[in-house]
Tab-separated table of C-alpha atoms in Angstrom:
chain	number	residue	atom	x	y	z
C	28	UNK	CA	0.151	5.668	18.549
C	29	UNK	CA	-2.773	6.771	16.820
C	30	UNK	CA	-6.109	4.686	16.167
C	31	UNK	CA	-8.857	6.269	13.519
C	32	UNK	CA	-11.821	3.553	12.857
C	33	UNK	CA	-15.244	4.645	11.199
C	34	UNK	CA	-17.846	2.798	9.843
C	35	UNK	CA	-19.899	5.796	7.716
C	36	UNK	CA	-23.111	4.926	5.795
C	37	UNK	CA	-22.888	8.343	3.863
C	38	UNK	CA	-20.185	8.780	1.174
C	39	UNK	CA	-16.368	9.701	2.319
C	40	UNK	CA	-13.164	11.419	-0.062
C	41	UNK	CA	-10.476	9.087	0.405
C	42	UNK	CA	-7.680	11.499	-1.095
C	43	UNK	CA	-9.116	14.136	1.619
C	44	UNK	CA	-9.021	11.867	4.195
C	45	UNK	CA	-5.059	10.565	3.213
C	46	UNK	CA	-4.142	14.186	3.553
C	47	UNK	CA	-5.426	14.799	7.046
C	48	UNK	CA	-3.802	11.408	8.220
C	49	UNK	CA	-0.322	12.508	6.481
C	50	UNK	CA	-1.002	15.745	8.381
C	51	UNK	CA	-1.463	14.217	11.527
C	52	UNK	CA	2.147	11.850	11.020
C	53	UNK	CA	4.039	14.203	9.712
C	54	UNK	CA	7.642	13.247	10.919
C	55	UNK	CA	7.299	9.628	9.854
C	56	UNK	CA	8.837	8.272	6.867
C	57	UNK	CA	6.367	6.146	5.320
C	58	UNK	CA	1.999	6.021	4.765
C	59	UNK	CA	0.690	2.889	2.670
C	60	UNK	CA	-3.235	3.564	1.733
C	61	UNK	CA	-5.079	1.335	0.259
C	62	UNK	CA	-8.761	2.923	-1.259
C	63	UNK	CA	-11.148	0.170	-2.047
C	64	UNK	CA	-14.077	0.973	-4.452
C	65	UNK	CA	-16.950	-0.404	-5.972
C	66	UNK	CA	-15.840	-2.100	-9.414
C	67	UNK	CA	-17.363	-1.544	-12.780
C	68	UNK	CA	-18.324	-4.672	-13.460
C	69	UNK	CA	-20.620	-5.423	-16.482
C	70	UNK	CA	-24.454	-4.944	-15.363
C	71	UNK	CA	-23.743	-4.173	-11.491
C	72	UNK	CA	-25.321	-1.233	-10.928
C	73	UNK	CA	-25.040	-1.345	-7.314
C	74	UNK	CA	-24.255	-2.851	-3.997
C	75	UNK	CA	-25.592	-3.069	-0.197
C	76	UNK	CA	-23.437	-3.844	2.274
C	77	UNK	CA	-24.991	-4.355	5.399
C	78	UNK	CA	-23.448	-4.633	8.770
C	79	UNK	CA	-23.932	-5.158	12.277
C	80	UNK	CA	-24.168	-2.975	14.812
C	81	UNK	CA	-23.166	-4.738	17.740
C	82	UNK	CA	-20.490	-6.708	16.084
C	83	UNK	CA	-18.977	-4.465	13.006
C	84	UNK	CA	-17.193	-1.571	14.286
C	85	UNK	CA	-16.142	-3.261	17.701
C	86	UNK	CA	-15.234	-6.246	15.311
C	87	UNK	CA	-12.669	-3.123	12.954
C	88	UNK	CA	-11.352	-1.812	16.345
C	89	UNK	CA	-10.399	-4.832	17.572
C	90	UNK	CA	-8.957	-5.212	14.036
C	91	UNK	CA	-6.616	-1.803	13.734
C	92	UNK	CA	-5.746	-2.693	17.382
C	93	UNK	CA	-4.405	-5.717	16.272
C	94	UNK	CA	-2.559	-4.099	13.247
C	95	UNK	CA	-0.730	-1.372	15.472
C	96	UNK	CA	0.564	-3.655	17.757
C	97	UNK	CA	1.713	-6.484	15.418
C	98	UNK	CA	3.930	-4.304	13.151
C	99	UNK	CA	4.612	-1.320	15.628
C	100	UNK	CA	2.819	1.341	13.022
C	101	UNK	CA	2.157	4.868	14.622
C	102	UNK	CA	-0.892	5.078	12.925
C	103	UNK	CA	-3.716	3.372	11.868
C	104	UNK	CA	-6.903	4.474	10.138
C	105	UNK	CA	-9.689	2.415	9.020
C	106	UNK	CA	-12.925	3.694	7.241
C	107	UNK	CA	-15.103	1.352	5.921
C	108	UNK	CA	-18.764	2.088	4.262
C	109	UNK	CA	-22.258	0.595	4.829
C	110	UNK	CA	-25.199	1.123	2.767
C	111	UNK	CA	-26.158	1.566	-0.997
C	112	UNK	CA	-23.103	2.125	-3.516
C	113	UNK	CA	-22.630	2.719	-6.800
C	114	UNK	CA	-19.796	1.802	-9.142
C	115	UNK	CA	-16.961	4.020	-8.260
C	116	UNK	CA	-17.611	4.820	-5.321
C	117	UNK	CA	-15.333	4.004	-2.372
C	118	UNK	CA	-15.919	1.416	-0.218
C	119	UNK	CA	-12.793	1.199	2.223
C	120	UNK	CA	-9.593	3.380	2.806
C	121	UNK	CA	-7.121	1.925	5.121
C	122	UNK	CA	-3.967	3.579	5.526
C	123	UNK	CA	-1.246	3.257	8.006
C	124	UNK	CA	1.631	5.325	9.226
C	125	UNK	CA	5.149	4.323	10.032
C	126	UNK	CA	8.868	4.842	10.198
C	127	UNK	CA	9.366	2.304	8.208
C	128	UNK	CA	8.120	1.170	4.620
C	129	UNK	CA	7.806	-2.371	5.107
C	130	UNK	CA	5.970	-2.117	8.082
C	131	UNK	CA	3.835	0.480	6.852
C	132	UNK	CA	2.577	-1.446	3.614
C	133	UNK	CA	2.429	-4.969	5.720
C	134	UNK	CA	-0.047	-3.116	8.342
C	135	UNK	CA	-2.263	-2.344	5.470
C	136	UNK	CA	-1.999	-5.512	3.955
C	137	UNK	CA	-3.380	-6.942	6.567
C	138	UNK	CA	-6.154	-5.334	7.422
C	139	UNK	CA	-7.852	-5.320	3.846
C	140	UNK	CA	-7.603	-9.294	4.231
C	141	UNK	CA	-8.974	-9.558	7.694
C	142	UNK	CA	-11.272	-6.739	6.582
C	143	UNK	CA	-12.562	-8.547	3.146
C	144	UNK	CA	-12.993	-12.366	4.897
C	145	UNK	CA	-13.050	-11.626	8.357
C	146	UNK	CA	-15.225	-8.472	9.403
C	147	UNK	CA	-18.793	-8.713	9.813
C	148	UNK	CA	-20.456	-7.583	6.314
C	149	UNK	CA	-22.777	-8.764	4.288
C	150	UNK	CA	-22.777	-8.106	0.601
C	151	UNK	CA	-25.545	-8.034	-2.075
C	152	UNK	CA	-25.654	-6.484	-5.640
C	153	UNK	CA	-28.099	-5.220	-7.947
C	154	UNK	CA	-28.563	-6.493	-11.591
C	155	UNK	CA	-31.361	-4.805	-13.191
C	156	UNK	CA	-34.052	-5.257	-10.330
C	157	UNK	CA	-32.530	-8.271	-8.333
C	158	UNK	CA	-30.566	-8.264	-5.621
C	159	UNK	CA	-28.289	-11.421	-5.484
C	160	UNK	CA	-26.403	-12.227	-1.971
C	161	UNK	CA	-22.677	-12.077	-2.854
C	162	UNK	CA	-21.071	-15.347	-1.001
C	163	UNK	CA	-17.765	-15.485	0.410
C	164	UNK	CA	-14.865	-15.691	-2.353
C	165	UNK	CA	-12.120	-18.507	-1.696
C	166	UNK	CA	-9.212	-16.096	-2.691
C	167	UNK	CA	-10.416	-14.324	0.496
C	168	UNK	CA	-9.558	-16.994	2.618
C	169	UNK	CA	-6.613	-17.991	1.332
C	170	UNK	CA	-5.498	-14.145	1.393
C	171	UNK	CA	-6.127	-14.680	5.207
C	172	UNK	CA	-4.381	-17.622	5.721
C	173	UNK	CA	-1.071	-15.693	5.003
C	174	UNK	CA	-1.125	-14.274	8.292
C	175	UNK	CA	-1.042	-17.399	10.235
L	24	UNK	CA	-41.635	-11.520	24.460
L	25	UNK	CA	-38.104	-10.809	25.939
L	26	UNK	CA	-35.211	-12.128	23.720
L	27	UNK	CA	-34.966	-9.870	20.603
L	28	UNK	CA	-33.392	-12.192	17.856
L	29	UNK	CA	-31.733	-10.342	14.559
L	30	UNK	CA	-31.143	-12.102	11.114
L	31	UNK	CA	-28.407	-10.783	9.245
L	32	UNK	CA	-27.378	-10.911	5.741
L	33	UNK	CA	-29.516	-13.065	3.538
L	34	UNK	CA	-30.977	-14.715	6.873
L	35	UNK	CA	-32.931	-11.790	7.227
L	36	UNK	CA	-34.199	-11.978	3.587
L	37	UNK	CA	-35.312	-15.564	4.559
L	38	UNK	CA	-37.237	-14.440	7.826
L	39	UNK	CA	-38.691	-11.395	5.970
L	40	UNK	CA	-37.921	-9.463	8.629
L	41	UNK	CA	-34.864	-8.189	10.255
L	42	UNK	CA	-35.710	-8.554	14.004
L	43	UNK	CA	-38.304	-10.905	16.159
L	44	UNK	CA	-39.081	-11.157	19.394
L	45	UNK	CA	-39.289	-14.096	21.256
L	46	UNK	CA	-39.556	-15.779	24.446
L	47	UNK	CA	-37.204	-15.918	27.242
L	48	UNK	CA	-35.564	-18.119	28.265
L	49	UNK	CA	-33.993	-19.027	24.983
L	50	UNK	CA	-31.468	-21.932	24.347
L	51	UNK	CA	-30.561	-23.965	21.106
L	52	UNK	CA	-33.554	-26.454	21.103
L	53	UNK	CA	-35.891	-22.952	21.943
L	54	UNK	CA	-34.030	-21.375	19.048
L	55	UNK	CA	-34.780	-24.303	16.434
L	56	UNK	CA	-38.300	-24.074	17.780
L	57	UNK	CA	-39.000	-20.381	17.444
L	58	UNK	CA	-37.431	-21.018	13.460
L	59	UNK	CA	-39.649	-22.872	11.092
L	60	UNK	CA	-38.656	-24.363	7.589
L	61	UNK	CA	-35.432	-22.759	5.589
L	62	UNK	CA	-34.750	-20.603	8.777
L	63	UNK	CA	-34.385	-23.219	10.899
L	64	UNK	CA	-32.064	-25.536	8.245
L	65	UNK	CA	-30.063	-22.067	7.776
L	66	UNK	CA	-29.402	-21.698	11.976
L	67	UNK	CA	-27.867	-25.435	11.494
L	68	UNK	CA	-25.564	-25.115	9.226
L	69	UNK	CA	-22.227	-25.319	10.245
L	70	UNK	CA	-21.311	-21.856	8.334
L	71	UNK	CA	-23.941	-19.612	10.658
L	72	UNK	CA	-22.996	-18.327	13.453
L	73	UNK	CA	-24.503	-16.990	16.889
L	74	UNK	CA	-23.867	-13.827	18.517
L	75	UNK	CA	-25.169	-12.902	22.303
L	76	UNK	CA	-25.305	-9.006	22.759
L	77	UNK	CA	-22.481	-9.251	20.253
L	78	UNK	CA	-20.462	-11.547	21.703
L	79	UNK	CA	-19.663	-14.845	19.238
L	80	UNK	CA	-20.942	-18.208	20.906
L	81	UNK	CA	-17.777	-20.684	19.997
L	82	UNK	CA	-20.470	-23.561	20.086
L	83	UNK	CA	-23.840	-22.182	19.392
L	84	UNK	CA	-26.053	-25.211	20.753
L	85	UNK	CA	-24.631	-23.497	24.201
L	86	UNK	CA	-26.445	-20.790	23.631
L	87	UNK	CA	-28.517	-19.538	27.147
L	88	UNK	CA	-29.964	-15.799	26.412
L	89	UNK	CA	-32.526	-14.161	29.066
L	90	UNK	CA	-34.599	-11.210	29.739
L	91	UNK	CA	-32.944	-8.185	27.276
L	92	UNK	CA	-30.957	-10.444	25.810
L	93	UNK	CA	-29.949	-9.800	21.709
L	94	UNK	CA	-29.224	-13.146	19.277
L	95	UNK	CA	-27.954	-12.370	16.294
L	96	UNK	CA	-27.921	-15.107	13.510
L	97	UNK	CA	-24.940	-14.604	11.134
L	98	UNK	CA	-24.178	-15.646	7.984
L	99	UNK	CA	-20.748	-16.067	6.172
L	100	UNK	CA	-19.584	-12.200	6.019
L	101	UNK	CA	-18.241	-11.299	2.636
L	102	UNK	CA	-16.200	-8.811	2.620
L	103	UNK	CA	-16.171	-4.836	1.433
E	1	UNK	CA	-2.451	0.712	-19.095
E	2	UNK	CA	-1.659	3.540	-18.044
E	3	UNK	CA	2.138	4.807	-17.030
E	4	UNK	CA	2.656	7.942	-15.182
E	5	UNK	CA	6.411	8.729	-14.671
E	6	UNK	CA	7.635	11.886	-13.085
E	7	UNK	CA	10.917	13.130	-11.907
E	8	UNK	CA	10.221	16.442	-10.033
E	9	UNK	CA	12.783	19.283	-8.530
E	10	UNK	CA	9.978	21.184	-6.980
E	11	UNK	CA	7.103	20.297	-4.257
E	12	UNK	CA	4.646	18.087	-4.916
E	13	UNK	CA	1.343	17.130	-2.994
E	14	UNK	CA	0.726	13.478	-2.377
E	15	UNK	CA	-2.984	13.720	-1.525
E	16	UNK	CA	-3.634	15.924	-4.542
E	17	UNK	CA	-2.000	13.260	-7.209
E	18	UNK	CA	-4.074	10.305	-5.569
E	19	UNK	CA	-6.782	12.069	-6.010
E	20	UNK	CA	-6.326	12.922	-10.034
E	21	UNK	CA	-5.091	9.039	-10.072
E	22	UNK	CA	-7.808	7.720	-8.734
E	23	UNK	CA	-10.521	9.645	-10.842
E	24	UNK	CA	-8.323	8.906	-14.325
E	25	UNK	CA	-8.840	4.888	-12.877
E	26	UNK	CA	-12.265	5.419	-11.803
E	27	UNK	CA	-14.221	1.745	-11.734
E	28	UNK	CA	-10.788	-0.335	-11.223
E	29	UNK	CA	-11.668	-1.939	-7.919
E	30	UNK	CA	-8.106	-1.258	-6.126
E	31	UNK	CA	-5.688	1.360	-5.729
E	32	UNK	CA	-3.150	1.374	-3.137
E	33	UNK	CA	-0.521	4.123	-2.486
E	34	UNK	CA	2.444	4.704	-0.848
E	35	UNK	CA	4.082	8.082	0.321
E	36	UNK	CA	7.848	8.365	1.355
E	37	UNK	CA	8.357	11.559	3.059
E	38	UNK	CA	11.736	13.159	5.064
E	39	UNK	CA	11.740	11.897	8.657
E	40	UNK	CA	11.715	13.968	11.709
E	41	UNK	CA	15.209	12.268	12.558
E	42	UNK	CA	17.095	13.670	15.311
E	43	UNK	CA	19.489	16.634	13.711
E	44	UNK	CA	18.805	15.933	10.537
E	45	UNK	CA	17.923	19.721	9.018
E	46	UNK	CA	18.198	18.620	5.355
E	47	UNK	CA	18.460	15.857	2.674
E	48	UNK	CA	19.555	16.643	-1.249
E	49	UNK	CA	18.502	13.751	-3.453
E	50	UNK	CA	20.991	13.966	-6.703
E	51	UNK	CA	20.004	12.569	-10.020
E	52	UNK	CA	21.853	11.842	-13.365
E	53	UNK	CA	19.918	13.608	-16.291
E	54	UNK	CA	20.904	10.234	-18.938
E	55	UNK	CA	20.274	7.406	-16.498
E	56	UNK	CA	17.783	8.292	-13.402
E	57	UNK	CA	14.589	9.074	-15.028
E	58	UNK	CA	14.891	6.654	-17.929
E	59	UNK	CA	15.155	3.970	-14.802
E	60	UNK	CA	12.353	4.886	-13.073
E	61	UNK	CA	10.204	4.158	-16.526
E	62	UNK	CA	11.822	0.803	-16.926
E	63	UNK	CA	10.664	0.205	-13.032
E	64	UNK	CA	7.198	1.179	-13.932
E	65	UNK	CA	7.141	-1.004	-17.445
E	66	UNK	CA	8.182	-3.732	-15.612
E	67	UNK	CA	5.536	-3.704	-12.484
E	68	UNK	CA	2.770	-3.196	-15.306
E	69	UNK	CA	3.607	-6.409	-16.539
E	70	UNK	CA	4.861	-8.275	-14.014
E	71	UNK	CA	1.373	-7.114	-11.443
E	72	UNK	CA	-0.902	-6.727	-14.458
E	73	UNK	CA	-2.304	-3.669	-12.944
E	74	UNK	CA	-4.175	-1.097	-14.699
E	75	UNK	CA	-2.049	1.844	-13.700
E	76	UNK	CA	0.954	2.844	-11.904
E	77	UNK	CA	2.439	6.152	-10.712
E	78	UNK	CA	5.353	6.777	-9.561
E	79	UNK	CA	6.655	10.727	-8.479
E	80	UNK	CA	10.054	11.205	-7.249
E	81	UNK	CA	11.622	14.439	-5.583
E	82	UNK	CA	15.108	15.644	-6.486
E	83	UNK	CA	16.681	18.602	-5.154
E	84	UNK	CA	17.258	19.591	-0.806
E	85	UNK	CA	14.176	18.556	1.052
E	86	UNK	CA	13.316	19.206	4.867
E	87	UNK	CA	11.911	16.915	7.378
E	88	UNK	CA	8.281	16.320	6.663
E	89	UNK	CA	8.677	16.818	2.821
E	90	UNK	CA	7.641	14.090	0.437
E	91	UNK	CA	10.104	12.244	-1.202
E	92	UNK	CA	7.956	10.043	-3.323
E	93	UNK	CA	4.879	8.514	-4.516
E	94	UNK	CA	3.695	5.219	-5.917
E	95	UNK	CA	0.247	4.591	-6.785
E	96	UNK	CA	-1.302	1.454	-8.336
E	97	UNK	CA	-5.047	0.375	-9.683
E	98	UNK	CA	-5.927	-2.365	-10.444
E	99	UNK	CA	-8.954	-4.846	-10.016
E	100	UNK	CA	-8.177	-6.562	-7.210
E	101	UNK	CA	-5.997	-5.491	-4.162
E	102	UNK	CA	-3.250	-7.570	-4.081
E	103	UNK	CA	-1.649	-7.128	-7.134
E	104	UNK	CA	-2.087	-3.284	-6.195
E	105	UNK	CA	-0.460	-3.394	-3.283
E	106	UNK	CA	2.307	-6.031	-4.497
E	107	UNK	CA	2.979	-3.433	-7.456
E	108	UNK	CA	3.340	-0.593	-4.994
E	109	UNK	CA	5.909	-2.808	-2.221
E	110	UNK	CA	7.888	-3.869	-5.636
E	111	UNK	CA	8.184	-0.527	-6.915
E	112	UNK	CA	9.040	1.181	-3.990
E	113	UNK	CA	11.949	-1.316	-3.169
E	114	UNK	CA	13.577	-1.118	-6.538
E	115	UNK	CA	13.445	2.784	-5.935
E	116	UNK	CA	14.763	2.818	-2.643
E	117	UNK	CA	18.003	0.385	-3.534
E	118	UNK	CA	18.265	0.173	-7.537
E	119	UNK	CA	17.532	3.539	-8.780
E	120	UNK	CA	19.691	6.023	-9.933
E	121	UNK	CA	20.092	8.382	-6.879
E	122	UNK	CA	22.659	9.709	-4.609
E	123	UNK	CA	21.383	10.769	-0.905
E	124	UNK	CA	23.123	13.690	1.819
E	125	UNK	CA	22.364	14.138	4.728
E	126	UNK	CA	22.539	17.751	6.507
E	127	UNK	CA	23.405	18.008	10.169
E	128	UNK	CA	24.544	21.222	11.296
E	129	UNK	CA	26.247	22.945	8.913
E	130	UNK	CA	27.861	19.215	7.506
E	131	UNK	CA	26.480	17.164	4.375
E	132	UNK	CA	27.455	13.676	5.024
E	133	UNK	CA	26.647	11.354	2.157
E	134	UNK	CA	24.037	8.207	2.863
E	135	UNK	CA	25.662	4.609	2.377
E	136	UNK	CA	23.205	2.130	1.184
E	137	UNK	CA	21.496	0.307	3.584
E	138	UNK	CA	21.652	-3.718	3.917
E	139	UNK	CA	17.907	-3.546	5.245
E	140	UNK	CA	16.931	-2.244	0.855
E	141	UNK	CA	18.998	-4.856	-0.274
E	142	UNK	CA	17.890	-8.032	1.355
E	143	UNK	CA	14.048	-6.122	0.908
E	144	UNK	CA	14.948	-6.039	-3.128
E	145	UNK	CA	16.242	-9.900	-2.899
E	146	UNK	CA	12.416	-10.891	-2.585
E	147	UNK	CA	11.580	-10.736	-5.796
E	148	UNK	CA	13.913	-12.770	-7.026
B	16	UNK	CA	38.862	17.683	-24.965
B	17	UNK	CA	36.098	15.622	-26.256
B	18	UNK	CA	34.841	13.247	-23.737
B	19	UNK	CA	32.557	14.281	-20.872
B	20	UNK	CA	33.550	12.744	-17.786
B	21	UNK	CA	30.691	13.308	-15.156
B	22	UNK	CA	31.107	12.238	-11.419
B	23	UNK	CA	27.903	11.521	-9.413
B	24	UNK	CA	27.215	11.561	-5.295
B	25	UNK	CA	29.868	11.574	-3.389
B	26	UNK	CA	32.468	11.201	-6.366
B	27	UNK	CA	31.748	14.793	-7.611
B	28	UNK	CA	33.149	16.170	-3.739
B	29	UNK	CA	36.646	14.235	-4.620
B	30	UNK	CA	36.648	15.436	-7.828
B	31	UNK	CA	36.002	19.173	-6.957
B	32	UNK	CA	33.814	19.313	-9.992
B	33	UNK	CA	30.442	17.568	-11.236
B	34	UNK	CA	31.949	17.403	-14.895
B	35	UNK	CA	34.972	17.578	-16.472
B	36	UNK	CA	36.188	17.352	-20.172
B	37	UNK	CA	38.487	14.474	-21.295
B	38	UNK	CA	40.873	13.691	-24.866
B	39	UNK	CA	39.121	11.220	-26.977
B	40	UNK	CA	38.996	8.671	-27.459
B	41	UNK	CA	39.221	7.195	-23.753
B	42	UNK	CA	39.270	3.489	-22.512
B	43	UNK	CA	39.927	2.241	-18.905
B	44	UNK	CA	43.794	3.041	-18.976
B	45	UNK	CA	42.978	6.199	-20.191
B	46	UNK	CA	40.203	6.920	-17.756
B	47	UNK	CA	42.515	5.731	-14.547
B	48	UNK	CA	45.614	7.575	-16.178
B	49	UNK	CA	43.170	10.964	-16.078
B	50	UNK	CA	41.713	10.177	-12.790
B	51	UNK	CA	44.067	10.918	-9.877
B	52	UNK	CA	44.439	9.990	-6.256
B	53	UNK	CA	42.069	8.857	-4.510
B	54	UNK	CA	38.893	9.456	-7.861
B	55	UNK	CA	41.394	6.945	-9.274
B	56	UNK	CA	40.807	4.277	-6.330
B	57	UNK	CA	37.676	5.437	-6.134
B	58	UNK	CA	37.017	4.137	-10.074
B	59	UNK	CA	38.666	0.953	-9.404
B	60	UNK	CA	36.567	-0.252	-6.840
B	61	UNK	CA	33.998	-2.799	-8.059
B	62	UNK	CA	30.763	-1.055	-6.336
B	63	UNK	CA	31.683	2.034	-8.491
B	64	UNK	CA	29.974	1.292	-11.637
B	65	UNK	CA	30.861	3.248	-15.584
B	66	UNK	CA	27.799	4.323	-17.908
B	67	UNK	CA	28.526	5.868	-21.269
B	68	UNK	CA	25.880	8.023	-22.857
B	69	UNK	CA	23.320	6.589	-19.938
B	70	UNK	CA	24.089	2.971	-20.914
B	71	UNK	CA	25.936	0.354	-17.607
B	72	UNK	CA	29.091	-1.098	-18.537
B	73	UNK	CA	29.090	-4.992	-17.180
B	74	UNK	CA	32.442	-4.651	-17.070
B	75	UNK	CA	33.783	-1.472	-16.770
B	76	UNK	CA	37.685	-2.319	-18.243
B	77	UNK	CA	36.156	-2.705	-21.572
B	78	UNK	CA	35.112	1.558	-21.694
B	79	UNK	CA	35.483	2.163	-25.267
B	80	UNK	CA	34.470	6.321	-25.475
B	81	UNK	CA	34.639	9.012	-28.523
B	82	UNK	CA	34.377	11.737	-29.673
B	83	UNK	CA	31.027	13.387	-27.313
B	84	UNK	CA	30.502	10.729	-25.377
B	85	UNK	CA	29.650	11.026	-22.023
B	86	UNK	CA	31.245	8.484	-19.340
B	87	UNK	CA	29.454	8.693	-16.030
B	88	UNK	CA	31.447	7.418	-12.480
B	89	UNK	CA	28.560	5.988	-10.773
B	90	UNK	CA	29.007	5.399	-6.625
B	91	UNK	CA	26.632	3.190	-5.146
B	92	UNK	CA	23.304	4.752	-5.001
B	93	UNK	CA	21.400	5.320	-1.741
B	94	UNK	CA	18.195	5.535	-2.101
B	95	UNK	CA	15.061	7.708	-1.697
């Protein structure tokens, strides 16, 4: 059982880092990724997302923990960005490794929820020189409340 | 000047800084004190939490932090 | 909308095609992926995926039409392997953007179910110097009965 | 010999060949009548399915072929 968590405040290649996990699981049938990026989204030209540093990355540990031992995945990895981004840019790859393709895609599923509505980051974005605090979205939540 | 408090998210926006120092002992009704006007109203509300050294209080009006001690005001997280 | 179909008799690279899939949907928020490669299984030394010329790939595009419209996503790719494979080779690919993650990954999990139980091809199985053909599995079935 | 009869997965090892070439025109008597032993039971069995030119029958008695048409014996499939 393999556990990969980083929380990087420079920019990351999600297809690069997809290969090296595949690498690493060769011999299992199935890896889900999900690659999470900043949207383009009318006059957003970028975002901050801040974090914690006593609370976010034990907070995603805990997190891909969870994941491997709820649906038995062999592998887990979780990289998730702070700082300044710009549309396009990725913000979160989560991909998990299995023998199995339900498992696999469930284990992934789950962690962008818990990772979107239940991880500590804060979001803001900038519209020509504000910066506007991005609250919580109820889809979020009731994402989460899937997993009982 | 012993208990280092850090504002997160927009709380830090509001404080116009990101860290203080205050006092120890520090509990609830020290907290409220040490946080005038919107700061203070923000630290309330139901929605913000409290961390000690990163560990979340359940019920924040416990909240007992000495000597070294970090308290980290939290807003609602949202998301990546 | 963009539909990206292929049915392949040759190696492919997973990594490499998530990569060109994610820079043609550059700006969508969400793209998840999923990978289905030979498993390390025992004595397994070899699988042949057949194919029907008139009926397999034709299939696979009706799949894809149908998750466009039914997920609303912005893209979807699916890549399957025909041909003898070895343990660690990839099978096949799906890939869906889209602007928001669930109807990525819901895309992806639909896809991949109608391709492992309702598309057009015939699995062996090579164990020593025997091909023994692959019986559908109840497991693909009662995963395809969730959509309804 | 103007139908082509082609036998897919695990149908093609009974039948010793992937295609074969038929009389038109052929319907399901026909197609049993030139489909011995055990490809014969084989065909009759409901999770064998019949596609002409790449099209499912619903019901497979009703295979009406001519003149180059291709009728496919289709086992159940079994996945990626």
């Amino acid at each position: 059982m393999s556990r990969d968590v980083r929380l990087l405040t420079t920019p990351f290649d999600p297809a690069t880092e997809i290969a090296a996990f595949g690498a690493a699981h060769r011999g299992f049938g199935g890896l889900c990724s999900f690659i999470g990026a900043v949207r383009l989204d009318g006059d957003v030209e970028a975002l901050e997302l801040l974090h914690y540093e006593a609370m976010t990355l034990p907070g995603m540990e805990a997190l891909a923990d969870e994941a491997l031992a709820r649906f038995g995945v062999a592998g887990l990895l979780i990289i998730h960005r702070a700082g300044i981004m710009h549309p396009g840019d990725p913000i979160v790859l989560v991909a998990a490794a299995g023998r199995h393709r339900r498992e696999a895609i469930e284990a992934v599923d789950f962690a962008m929820d818990h990772l979107k509505s239940d991880s500590w980051f804060w979001k803001r974005e900038l519209r020509g020189v504000h910066w506007t605090w991005i609250e919580p979205r109820a889809q979020d939540h009731s994402d989460l409340s899937r997993w009982g | 000047m012993a208990v280092r408090l850090v504002f997160l998210g927009k709380l830090a926006d509001l404080a116009g800084v990101g860290e203080r120092e205050v006092s120890a002992p520090l509990d609830w009704a020290g907290l409220l004190a040490a946080l005038p006007g919107p700061l203070g109203e923000a630290a309330r509300q139901d929605r913000t939490r409290i961390a000690v050294n990163g560990a979340l209080l359940a019920d924040k009006t416990t909240l007992q932090a000495g000597e070294g001690d970090e308290v980290a005001l939290l807003p609602p997280v949202s998301g990546g």
